[in-house]
Short mmCIF file of N, CA and C in Angstrom, two decimals:
data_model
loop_
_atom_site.label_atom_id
_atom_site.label_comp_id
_atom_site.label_asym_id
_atom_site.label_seq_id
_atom_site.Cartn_x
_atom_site.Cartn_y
_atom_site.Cartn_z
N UNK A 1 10.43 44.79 -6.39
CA UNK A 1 11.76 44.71 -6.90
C UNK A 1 11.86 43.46 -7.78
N UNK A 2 12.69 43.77 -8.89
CA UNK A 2 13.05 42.39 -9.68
C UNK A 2 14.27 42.29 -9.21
N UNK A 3 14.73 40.90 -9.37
CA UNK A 3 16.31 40.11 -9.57
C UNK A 3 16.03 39.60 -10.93
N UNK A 4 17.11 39.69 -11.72
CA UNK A 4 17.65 38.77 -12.65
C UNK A 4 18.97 37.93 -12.64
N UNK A 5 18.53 36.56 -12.79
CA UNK A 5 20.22 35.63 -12.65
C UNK A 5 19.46 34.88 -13.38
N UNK A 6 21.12 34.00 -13.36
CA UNK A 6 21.39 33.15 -15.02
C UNK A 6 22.00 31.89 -13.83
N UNK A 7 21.41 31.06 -14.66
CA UNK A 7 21.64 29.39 -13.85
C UNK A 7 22.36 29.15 -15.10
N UNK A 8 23.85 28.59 -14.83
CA UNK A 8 24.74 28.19 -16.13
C UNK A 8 25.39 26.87 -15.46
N UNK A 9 24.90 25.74 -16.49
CA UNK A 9 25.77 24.24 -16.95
C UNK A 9 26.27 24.21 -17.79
N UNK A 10 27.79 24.26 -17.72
CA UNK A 10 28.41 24.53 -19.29
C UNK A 10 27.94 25.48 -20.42
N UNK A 11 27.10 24.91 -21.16
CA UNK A 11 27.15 25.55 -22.10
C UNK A 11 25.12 26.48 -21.99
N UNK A 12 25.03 25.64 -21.37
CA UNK A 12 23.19 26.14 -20.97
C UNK A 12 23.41 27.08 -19.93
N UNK A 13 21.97 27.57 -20.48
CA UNK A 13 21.53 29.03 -19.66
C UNK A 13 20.38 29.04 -19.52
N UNK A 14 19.91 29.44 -17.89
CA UNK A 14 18.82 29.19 -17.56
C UNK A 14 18.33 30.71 -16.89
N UNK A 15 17.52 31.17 -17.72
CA UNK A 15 17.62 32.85 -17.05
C UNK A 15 16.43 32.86 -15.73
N UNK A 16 16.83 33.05 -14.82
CA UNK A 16 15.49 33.16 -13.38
C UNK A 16 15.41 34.46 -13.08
N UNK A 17 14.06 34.78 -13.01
CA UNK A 17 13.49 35.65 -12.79
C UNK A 17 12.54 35.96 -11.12
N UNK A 18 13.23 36.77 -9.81
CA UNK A 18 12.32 36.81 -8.65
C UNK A 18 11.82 38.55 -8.77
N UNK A 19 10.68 38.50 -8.29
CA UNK A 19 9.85 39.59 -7.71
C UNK A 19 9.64 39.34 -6.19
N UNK A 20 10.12 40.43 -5.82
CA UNK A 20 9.57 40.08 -4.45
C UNK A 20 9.41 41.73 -4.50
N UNK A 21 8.37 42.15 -2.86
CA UNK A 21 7.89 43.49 -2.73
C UNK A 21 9.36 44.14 -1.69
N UNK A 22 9.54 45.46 -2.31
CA UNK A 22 10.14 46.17 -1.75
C UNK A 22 10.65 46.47 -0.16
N UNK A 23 11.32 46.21 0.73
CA UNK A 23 11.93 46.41 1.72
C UNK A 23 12.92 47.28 2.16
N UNK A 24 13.27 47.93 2.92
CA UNK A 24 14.28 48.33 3.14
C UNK A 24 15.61 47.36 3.46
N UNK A 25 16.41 47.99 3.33
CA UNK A 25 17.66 47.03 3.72
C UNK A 25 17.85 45.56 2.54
N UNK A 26 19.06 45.04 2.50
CA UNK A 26 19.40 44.25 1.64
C UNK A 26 18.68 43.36 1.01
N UNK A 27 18.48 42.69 0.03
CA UNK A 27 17.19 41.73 -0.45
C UNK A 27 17.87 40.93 -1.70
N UNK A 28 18.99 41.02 -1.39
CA UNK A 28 20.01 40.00 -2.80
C UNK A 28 19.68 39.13 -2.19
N UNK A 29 20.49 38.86 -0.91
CA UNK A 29 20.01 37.31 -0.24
C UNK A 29 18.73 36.42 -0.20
N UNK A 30 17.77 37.39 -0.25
CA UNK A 30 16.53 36.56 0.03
C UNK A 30 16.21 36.41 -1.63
N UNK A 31 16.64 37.11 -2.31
CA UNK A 31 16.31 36.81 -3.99
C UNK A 31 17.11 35.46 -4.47
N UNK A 32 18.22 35.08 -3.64
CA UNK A 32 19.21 34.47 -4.70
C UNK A 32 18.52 33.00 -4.14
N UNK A 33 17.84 32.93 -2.39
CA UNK A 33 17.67 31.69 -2.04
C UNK A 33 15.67 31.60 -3.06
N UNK A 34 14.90 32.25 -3.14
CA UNK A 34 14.51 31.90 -4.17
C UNK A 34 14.57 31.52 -5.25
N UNK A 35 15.50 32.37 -5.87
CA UNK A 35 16.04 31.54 -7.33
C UNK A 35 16.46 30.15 -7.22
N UNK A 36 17.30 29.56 -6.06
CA UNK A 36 17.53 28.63 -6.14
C UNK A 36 16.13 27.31 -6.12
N UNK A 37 15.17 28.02 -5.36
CA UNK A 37 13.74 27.52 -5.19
C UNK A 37 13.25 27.53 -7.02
N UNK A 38 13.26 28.04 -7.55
CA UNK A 38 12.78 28.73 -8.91
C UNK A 38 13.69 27.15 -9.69
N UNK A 39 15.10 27.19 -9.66
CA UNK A 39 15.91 26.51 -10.29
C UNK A 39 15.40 24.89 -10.19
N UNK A 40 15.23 24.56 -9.21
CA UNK A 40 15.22 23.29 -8.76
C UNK A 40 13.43 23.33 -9.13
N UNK A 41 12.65 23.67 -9.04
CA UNK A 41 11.01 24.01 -9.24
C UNK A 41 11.32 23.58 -11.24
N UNK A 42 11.90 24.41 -11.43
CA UNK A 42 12.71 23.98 -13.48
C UNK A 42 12.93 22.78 -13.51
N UNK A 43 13.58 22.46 -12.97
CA UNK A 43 14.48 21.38 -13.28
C UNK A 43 13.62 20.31 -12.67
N UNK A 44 12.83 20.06 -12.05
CA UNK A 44 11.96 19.01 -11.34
C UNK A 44 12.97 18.05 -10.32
N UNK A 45 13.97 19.03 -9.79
CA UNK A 45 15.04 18.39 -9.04
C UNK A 45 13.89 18.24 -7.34
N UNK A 46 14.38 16.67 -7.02
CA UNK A 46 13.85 16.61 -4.85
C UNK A 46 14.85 16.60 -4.47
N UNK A 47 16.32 16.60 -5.13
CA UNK A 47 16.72 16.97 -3.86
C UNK A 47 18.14 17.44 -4.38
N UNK A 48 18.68 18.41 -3.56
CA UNK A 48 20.13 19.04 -3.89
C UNK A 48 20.95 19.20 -2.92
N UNK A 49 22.11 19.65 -3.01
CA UNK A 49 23.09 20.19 -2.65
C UNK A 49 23.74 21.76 -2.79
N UNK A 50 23.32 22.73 -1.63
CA UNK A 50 23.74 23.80 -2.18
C UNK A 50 24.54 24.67 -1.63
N UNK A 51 25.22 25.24 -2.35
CA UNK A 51 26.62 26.21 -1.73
C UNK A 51 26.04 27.90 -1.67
N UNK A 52 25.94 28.95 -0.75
CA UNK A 52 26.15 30.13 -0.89
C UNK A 52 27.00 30.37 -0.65
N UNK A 53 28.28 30.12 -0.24
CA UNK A 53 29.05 30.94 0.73
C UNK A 53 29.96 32.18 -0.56
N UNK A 54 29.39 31.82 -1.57
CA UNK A 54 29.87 32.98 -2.08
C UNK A 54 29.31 33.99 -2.47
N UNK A 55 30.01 35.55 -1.97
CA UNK A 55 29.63 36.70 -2.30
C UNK A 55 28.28 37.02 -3.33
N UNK A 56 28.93 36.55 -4.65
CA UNK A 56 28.11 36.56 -5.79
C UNK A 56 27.76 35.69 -7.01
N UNK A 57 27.31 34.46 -6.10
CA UNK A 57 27.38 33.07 -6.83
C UNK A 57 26.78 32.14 -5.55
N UNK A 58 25.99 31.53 -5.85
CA UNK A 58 25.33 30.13 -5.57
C UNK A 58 25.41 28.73 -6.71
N UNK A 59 26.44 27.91 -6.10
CA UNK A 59 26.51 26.84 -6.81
C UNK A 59 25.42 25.79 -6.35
N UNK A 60 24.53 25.09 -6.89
CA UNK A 60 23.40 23.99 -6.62
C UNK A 60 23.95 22.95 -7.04
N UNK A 61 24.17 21.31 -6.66
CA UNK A 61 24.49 20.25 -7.08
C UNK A 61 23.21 19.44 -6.91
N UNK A 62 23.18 19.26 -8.30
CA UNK A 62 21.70 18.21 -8.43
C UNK A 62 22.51 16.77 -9.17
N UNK A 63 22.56 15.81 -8.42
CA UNK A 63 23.50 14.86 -8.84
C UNK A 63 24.58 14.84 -9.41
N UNK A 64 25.54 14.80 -10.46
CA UNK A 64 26.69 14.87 -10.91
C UNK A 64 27.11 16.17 -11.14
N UNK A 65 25.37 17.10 -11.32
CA UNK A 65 25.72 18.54 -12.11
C UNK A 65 25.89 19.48 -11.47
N UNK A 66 26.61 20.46 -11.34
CA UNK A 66 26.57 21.41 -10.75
C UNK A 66 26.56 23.05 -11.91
N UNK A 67 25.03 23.67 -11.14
CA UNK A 67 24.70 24.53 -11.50
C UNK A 67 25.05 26.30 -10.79
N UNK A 68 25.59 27.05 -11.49
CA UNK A 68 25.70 28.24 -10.98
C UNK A 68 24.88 29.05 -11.04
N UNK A 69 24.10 29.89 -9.90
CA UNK A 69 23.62 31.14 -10.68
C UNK A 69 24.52 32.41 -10.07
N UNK A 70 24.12 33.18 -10.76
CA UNK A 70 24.99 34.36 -10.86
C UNK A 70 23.80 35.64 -10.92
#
């Protein structure tokens, strides 16, 4: 299976790309906490701050910035 999401700071766009192998049952979740692995792996961030609690959005705070993916 692919995921595609978009890591957005203002005006930047950061498109992430996960593969992971096929499962039954849900696999957004386990895609979106990779991406966030993927994001911070980009960015050469050690250390963050991160929000799921939403439905369809993970906000990451890497010092002042806060990044969405979607």
């Amino acid at each position: 299976m692919i995921f595609k999401f978009t890591a957005r700071l203002g005006e930047q766009n950061l498109p992430l790309e996960v593969k992971i192998d096929y499962r039954p049952g849900k696999q957004a979740q386990r895609a979106r906490r990779i991406a966030v692995g993927e994001l911070l792996c980009v960015l050469e961030a050690e250390t963050a701050t991160i929000d799921a609690t939403g439905s369809d959005q993970v906000q990451v705070r890497i010092g002042d910035d806060i990044w969405v993916i979607t």
